[in-house]
XYZ file of C-alpha atoms in Angstrom:
91
model
C 98.863 98.786 75.082
C 96.509 98.692 77.580
C 96.707 99.443 81.426
C 95.930 96.809 83.575
C 96.765 97.909 87.481
C 97.542 101.248 88.684
C 98.565 102.388 92.289
C 98.734 105.693 93.553
C 100.312 106.803 96.693
C 99.947 110.247 98.302
C 98.977 111.779 94.864
C 97.100 114.444 95.347
C 93.702 113.770 96.993
C 94.870 110.028 97.181
C 96.366 108.561 100.014
C 96.744 104.898 98.780
C 94.237 103.486 95.919
C 95.322 100.329 94.107
C 93.041 99.690 90.790
C 92.641 96.819 88.489
C 91.002 97.436 85.186
C 89.203 94.668 83.535
C 89.713 94.423 79.654
C 86.204 95.710 79.138
C 84.580 99.239 79.384
C 85.944 101.060 82.439
C 83.754 103.932 83.960
C 84.625 106.152 86.825
C 81.564 107.749 88.261
C 81.290 110.035 91.362
C 80.180 113.325 92.672
C 82.102 116.524 92.124
C 85.578 116.634 93.771
C 85.978 113.205 94.619
C 88.891 112.740 92.236
C 87.851 111.158 89.072
C 90.084 114.118 87.062
C 93.085 113.233 89.516
C 92.849 109.562 88.489
C 92.817 110.107 84.973
C 95.554 112.743 85.547
C 97.821 110.203 87.180
C 97.364 107.685 83.871
C 98.332 110.571 81.971
C 101.351 111.300 84.025
C 102.266 107.571 83.895
C 102.153 107.555 80.460
C 103.858 110.749 79.163
C 105.897 111.599 82.648
C 104.082 114.933 83.043
C 100.950 116.605 84.083
C 98.718 118.083 81.575
C 96.997 120.199 84.147
C 100.111 121.699 85.867
C 103.731 122.299 85.291
C 104.679 122.245 88.762
C 105.408 118.582 89.850
C 104.761 119.562 93.773
C 101.076 120.039 93.128
C 100.800 116.232 92.370
C 101.885 115.248 96.278
C 99.446 115.042 98.827
C 98.916 117.452 101.224
C 102.021 117.511 103.656
C 103.613 114.694 101.804
C 107.472 114.531 101.259
C 106.565 112.159 97.572
C 103.904 110.804 95.644
C 104.138 107.363 93.464
C 102.387 106.214 90.569
C 102.830 102.681 89.370
C 101.183 100.536 87.315
C 101.562 97.546 84.721
C 100.710 97.811 81.035
C 100.020 94.808 78.597
C 101.615 95.036 75.327
C 101.820 92.454 72.588
C 105.260 91.137 74.266
C 104.013 91.125 77.607
C 103.146 93.208 80.650
C 105.839 95.950 81.606
C 105.858 97.620 85.057
C 105.786 101.264 85.036
C 106.677 103.567 87.923
C 106.661 107.324 88.617
C 108.085 108.952 91.552
C 107.477 112.510 92.455
C 109.620 114.396 95.200
C 109.009 117.600 96.843
C 112.619 118.364 97.120
C 112.859 118.390 93.003
């Protein structure tokens, strides 16, 4: 299975971002505290439906936002599959 696309809305320090991943090597480069780990965490949350960094889902929602959304498209041998996780601060 391979991740083709990832979209984050109000996820941690990301307001809105959409990424397309090429089939080749993908590198995440940046200064400290720019969101590289948050990006990797969002992929983990999309795959596993929980964070490996916190048990409090509200920490995944951007500051002063009601909800966060992670969506993506994965490619399998049988075709592509859309995935979506919605995280609400209401529990």
